[in-house]
Coordinates of C-alpha atoms in Angstrom, one line a residue:
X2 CA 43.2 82.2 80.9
X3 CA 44.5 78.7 81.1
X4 CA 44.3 76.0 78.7
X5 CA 44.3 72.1 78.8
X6 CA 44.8 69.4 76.8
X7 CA 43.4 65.7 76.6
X8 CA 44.5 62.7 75.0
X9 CA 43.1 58.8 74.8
X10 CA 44.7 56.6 72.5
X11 CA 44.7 52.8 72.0
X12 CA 48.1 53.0 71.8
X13 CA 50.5 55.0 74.6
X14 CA 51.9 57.9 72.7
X15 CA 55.2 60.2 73.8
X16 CA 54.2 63.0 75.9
X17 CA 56.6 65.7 73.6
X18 CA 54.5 64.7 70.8
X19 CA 51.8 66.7 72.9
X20 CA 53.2 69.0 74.8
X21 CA 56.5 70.4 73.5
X22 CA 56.9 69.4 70.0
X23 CA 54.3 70.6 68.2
X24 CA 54.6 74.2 66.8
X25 CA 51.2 74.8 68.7
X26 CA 51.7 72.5 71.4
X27 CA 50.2 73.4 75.0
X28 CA 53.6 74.6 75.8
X29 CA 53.5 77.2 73.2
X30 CA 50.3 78.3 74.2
X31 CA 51.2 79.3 77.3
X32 CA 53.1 82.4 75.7
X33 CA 51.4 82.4 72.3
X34 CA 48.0 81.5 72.4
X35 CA 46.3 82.2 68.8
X36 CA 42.9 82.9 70.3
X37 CA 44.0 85.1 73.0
X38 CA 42.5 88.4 72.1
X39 CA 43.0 90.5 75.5
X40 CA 46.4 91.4 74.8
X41 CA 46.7 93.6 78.5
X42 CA 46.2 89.8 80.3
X43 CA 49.3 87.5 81.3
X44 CA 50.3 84.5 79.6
X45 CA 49.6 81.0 81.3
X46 CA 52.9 81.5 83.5
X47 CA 51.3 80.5 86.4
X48 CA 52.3 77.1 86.9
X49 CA 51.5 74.2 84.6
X50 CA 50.8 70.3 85.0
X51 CA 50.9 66.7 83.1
X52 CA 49.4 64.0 84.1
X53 CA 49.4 60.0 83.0
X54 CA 48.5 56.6 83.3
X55 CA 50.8 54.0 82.9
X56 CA 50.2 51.7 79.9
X57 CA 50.3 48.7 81.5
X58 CA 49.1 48.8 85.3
X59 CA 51.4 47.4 87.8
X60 CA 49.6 45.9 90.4
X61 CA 52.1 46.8 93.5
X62 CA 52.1 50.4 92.3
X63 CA 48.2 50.3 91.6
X64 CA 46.0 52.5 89.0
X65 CA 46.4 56.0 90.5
X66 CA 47.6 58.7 87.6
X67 CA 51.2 59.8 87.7
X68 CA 50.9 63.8 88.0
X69 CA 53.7 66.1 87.5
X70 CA 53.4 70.2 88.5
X71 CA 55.9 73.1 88.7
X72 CA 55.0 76.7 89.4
X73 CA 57.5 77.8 87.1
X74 CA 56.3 78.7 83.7
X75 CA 56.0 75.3 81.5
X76 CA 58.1 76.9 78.4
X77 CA 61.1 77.4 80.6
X78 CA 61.2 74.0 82.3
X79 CA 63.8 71.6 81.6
X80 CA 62.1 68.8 83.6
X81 CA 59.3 68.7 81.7
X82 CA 60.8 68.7 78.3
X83 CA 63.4 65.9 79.7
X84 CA 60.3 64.0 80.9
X85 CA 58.5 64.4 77.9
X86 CA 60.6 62.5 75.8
X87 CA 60.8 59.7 77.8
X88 CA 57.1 58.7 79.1
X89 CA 54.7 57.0 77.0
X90 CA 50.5 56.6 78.2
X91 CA 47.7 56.0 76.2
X92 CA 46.0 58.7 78.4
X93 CA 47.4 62.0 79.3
X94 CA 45.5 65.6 80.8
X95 CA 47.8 68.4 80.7
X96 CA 47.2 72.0 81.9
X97 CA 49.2 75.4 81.7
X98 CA 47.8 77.9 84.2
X99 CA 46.8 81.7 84.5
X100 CA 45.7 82.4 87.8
X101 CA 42.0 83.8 88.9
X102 CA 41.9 82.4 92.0
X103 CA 44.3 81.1 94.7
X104 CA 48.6 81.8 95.3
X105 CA 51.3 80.9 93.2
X106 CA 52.2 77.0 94.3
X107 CA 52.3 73.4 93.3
X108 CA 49.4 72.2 95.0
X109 CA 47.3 74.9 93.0
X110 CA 48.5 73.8 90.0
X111 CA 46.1 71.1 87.6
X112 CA 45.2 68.1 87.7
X113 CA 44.4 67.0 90.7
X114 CA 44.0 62.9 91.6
X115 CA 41.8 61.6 93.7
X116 CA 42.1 57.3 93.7
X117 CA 42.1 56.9 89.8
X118 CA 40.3 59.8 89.2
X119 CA 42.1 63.2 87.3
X120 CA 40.7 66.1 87.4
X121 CA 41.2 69.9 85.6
X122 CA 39.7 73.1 84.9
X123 CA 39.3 76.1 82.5
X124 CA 37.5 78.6 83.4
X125 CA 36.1 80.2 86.9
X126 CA 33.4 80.0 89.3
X127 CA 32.0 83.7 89.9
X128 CA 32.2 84.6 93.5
X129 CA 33.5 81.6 94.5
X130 CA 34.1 83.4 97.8
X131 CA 30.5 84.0 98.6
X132 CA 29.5 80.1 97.8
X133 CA 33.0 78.4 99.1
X134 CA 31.0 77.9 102.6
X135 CA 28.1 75.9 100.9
X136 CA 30.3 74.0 99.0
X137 CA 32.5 72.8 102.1
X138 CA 29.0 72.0 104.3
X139 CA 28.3 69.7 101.4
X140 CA 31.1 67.6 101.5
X141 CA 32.0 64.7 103.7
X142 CA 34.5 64.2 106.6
X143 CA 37.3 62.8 103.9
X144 CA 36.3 65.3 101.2
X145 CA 36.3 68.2 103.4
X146 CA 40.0 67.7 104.2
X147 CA 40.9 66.5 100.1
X148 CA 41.5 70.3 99.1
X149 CA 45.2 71.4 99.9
X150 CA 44.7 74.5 97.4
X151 CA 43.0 77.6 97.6
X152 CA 41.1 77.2 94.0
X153 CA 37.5 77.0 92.8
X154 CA 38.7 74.5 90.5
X155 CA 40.0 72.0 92.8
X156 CA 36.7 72.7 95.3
X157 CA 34.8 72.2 92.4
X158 CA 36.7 68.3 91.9
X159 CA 35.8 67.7 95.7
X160 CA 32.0 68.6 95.0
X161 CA 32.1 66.0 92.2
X162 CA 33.5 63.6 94.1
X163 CA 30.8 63.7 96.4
X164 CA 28.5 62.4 93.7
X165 CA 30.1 59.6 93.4
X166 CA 29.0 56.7 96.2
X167 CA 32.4 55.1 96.3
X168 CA 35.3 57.9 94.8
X169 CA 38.4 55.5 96.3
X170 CA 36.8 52.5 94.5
X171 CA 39.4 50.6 92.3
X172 CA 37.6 49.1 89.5
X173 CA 36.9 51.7 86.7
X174 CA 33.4 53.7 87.3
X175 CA 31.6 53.5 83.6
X176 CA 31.0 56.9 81.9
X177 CA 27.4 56.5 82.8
X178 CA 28.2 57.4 86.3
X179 CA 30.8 60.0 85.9
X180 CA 28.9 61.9 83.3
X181 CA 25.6 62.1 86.2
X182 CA 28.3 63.5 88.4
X183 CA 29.5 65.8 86.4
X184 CA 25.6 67.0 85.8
X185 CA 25.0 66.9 89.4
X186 CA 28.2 69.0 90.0
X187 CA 27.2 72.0 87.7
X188 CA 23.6 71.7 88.7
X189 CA 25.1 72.3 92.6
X190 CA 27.1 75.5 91.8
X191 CA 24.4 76.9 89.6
X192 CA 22.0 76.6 92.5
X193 CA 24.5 78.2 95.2
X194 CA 25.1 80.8 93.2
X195 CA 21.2 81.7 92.3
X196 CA 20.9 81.2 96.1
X197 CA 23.8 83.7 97.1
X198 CA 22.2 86.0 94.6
X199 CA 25.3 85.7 92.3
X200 CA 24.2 86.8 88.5
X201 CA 27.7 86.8 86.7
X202 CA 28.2 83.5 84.7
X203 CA 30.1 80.8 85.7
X204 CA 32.5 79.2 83.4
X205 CA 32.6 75.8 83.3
X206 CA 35.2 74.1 81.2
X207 CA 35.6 70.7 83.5
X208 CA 37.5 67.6 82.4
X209 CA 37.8 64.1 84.3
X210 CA 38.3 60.5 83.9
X211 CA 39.1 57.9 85.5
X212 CA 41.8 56.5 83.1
X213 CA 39.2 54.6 81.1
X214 CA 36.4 56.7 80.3
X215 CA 36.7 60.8 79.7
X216 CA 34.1 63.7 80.6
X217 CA 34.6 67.0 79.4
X218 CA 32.4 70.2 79.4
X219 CA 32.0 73.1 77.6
X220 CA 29.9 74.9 79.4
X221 CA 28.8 78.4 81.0
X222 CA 25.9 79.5 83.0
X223 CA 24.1 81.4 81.0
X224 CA 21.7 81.6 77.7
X225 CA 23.6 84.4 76.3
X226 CA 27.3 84.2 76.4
X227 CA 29.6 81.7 74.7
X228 CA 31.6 79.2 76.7
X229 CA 35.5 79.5 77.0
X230 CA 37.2 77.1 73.5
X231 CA 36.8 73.8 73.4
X232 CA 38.0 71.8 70.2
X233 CA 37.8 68.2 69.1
X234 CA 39.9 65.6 66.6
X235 CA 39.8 61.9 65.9
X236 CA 41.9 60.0 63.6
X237 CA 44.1 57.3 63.2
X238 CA 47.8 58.8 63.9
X239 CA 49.4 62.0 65.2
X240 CA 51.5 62.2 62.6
X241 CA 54.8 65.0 62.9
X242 CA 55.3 65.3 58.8
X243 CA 57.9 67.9 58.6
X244 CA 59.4 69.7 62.4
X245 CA 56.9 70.8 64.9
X246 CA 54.1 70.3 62.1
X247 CA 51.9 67.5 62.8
X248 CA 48.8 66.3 61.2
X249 CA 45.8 64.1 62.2
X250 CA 45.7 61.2 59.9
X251 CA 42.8 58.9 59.1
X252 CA 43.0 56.0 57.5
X253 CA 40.0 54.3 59.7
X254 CA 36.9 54.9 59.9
X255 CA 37.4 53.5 63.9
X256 CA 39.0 56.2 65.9
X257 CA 43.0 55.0 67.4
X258 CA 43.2 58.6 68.5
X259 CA 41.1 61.3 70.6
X260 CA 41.9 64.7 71.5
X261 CA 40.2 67.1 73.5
X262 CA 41.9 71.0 73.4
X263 CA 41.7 74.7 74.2
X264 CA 43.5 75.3 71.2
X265 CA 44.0 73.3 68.0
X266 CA 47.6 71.5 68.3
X267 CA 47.8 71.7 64.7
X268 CA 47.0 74.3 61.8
X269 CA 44.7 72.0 59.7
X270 CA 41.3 73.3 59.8
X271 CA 40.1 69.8 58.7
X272 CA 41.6 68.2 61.9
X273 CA 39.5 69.8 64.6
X274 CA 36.0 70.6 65.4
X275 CA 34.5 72.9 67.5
X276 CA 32.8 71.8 70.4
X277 CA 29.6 73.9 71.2
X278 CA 28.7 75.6 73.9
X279 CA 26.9 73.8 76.9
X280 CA 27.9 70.5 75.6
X281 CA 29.0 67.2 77.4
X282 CA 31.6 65.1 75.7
X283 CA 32.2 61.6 76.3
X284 CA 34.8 59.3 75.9
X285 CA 34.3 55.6 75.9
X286 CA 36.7 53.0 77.3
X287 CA 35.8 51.4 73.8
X288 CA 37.2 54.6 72.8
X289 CA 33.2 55.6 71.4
X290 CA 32.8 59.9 71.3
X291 CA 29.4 60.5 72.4
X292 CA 28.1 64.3 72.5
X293 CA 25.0 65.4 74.2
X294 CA 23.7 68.8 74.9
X295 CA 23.7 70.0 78.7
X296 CA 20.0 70.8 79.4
X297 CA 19.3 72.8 81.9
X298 CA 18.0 76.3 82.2
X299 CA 20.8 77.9 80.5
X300 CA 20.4 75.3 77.1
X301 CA 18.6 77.3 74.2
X302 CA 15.0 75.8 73.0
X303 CA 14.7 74.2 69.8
X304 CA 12.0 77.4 69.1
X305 CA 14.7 80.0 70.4
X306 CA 17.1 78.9 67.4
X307 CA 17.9 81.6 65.5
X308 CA 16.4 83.8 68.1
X309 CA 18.8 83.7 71.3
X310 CA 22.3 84.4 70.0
X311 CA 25.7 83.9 72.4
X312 CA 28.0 86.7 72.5
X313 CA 31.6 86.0 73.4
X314 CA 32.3 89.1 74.8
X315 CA 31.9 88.0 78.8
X316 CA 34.2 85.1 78.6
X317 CA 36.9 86.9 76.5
X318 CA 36.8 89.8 79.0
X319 CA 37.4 87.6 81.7
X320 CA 40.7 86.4 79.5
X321 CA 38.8 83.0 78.7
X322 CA 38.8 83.5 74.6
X323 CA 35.7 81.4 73.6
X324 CA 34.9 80.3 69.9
X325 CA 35.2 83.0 67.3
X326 CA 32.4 81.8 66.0
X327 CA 30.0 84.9 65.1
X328 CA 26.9 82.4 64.9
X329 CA 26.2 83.7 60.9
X330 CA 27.0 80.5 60.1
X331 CA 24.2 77.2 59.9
X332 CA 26.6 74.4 57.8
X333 CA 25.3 71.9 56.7
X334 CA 26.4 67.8 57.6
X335 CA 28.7 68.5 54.6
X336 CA 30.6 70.8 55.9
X337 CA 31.8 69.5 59.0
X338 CA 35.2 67.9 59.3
X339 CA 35.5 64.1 58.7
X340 CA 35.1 63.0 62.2
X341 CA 33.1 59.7 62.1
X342 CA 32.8 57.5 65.4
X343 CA 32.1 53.8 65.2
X344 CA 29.8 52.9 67.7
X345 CA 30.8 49.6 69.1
X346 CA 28.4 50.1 71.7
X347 CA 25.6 50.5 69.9
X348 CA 24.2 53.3 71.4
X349 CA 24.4 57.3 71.4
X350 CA 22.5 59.8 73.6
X351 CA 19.6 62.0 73.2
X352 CA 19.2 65.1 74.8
X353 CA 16.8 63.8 78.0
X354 CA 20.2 61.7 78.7
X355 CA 18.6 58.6 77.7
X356 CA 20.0 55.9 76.0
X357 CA 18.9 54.6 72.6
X358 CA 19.9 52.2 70.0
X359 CA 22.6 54.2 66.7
X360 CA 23.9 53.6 63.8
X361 CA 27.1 51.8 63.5
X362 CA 28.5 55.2 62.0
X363 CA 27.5 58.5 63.3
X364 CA 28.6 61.5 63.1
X365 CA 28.6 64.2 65.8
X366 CA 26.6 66.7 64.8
X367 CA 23.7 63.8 64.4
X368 CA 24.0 63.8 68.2
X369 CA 21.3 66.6 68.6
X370 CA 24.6 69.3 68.2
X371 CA 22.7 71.4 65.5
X372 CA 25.0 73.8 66.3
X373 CA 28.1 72.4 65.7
X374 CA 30.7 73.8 63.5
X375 CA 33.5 73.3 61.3
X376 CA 37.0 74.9 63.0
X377 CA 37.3 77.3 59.7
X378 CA 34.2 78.9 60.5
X379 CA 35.4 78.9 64.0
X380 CA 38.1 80.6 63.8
X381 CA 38.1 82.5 60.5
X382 CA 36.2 85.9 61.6
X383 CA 38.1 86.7 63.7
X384 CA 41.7 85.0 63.4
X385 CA 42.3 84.1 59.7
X386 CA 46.2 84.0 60.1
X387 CA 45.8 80.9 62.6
X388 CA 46.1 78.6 59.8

C-alpha cells in the first residue's frame, strides 16, 4: 500500500509543510496510516520520493522536475527532512512506497520524469507479468529503453507516454491532451488484460502533470469494487495553527491552494472531500478543478444507481484501503464541504468528455459526481477516531 501526495499552488510553498510537519503528513503515513485496516501488511518502508518544479524556470537548467528518491524508509531520513525545510515550488508530487512489484532500489522508487512530465502511482496492475510483453511491443524505440525499473507503475508512465505525439516537447501540453492520454492509457491495460484472460481488477490510482496542468485518477477495473483513497481540498492557505496541526483556510472563493491525497493531511473533516471511484481529476494551469466521471465499461449507469453497490473489500485485501464509505449515504449539495472552483475558463466537462459553457461558480459534485461525498461520511463507519 503506498500513498502520494499532490500539491499546485499559485504561490511555492515549503516542502516540510507537506511532507514532515504535519501530524498526518505523508511521512507519517508511511508508519501510521489511519485508513490502513490490514494490520498483517508492511508499512510504506519501501523507499519514498519528492518531486518539484522550480518557481521560477531557469532557462540554462530548463523545465525538467527536480526528483529526489531513497530506498530507505522516508520517516528515518535526514536528507529529506534537511531538504524539506529549505525548497520552496508551487508544485510538488510526493510518494512513500510499499512494494507489489519490482526490488528494493532508487530507480523503483516514484515519480518518475520524463522531459517535463512527472509521473506516480497507487495501486497495481493485476498480472502485470502476463501483459508486460504487450505493453513493451507497443512502445517505441526511445520508450522501450525509458524504463530502468522493474515496476508496473513505471511501464504503465511509458504506455502513456506513447499517447502523446511529442513527450520531449518543451512548451507545456494543455490538460486537454494529457487527460486523452491518460484515457487512452487505462483503456490499453484494460484491453491487455481482457485479452490475456486476466479477471482480477486493476487498480488504477495514476497521477501526472507536466508542471502546469495535473491529472489524477481514481480508478479500478471493475463495476463492483471500490478504488484505492483518493481525497481532495482547496482553499486559500495551508495554514499550521498550533504544532503539526494545520488547517485549510478559505477566505476566497478562487482557489490559491490544491491538494490531491491518499490520506487527509489534516483532521478537519470540512477540509477534504472524497474523490469517487472511477473519476478523473483535473487541474488547470489557471488552477480550475474540473471532475469528470471515467466512462467506460466499468462506470455504473445512471439506471444502475442504487442497484450496483462497490465493495471495498478487493482493494483493502490487496493492502490498498479504499474509501470507508459504506454507500448508505446519498447527501445532498448541502452537505458537501465548501469546495467551490471559479471557473476562469468558462467551461467544465460532461461525462461524453465534451466541453460545454459553466457557471462562473461550480461546485464539484455539479460535475455529474452524484456520488460524491463529504470526508465525514467517508471516513466515519469505519474510522471515527481519525478526526
Amino acid at each position: 500500500m503506498c500513498r502520494l501526495l499532490v500539491f499546485k499552488g499559485t504561490q511555492p510553498i515549503q516542502l516540510c509543510h507537506l511532507v514532515t510537519r504535519p501530524a498526518h503528513s505523508i511521512i507519517n503515513q508511511a508508519f501510521d496510516s489511519r485508513l490502513r485496516l490490514d494490520a498483517t501488511r508492511a508499512v510504506n518502508g519501501d523507499g519514498f520520493g519528492v518531486g518539484w518544479y522550480d518557481s521560477s524556470p531557469d532557462l540554462e537548467l530548463g523545465n525538467a522536475p527536480c526528483i529526489f528518491t531513497s530506498v530507505t524508509p522516508a520517516w528515518n531520513n535526514q536528507n529529506l527532512c534537511r531538504i524539506a525545510e529549505k525548497i520552496k515550488s508551487p508544485l510538488v508530487f510526493a510518494h512513500v512506497r510499499a512494494s507489489t512489484a519490482g526490488a528494493l532500489s532508487e530507480t523503483n522508487c516514484h515519480p518518475w520524469r520524463y522531459g517535463r512530465l512527472m509521473w506516480m502511482h497507487n495501486g497495481q496492475i493485476s498480472d502485470f507479468g502476463k501483459i508486460k510483453r504487450r505493453v513493451l511491443e507497443s512502445l517505441n524505440q526511445d520508450l522501450f529503453l525509458f524504463p530502468q525499473g522493474h515496476t508496473d507503475s513505471e511501464f504503465a508512465f511509458a504506455v502513456f507516454l506513447s499517447h502523446l505525439e511529442n513527450p520531449l516537447q518543451t512548451q507545456e501540453f494543455g490538460y486537454k491532451q494529457l487527460r486523452k492520454a491518460m484515457l487512452d492509457t487505462i483503456n490499453d491495460f484494460n484491453n491487455w488484460s481482457r485479452q490475456a484472460g486476466i479477471v482480477e481488477p486493476s487498480l488504477m490510482n495514476f497521477c501526472v502533470t507536466d508542471g502546469q496542468s495535473i491529472i489524477c485518477t481514481r480508478y479500478v477495473s471493475s463495476k463492483t469494487d471500490q478504488a484505492a483513497s483518493l481525497y481532495f481540498s482547496s482553499g486559500t492557505s495551508f495554514y499550521e495553527h498550533t504544532q503539526g496541526t494545520y488547517r485549510m483556510v478559505k477566505t476566497d472563493k478562487r482557489e490559491k491552494i490544491i491538494v490531491v491525497a491518499s490520506e487527509p493531511l489534516t483532521f478537519e473533516k470540512a477540509d477534504w472531500m472524497e474523490i469517487p471511484t472511477n473519476t478523473l481529476v483535473v487541474v488547470t494551469a489557471k488552477m480550475n478543478v474540473l471532475m469528470m466521471p471515467i466512462t467506460d465499461e466499468y462506470a455504473i449507469q445512471s439506471g444502475e444507481q442504487g442497484l450496483v453497490k462497490r465493495d471495498p473489500q478487493f482493494a483493502l485485501g490487496r493492502g490498498f484501503p479504499p474509501s470507508m464509505n459504506n454507500n448508505n449515504h446519498h447527501n445532498n449539495n448541502n452537505n458537501n464541504p465548501a469546495v467551490m472552483v471559479q471557473a476562469q475558463a468558462q467551461t467544465t466537462l460532461n461525462p461524453i468528455n465534451s466541453v460545454a459553457p459553466a457557471e462562473n461558480k461550480i461546485q464539484h459534485n455539479h460535475l455529474h459526481l452524484a456520488t460524491a461525498q463529504p470526508l465525514a461520511h467517508a471516513l466515519r463507519p469505519v474510522h471515527d477516531n481519525f478526526f
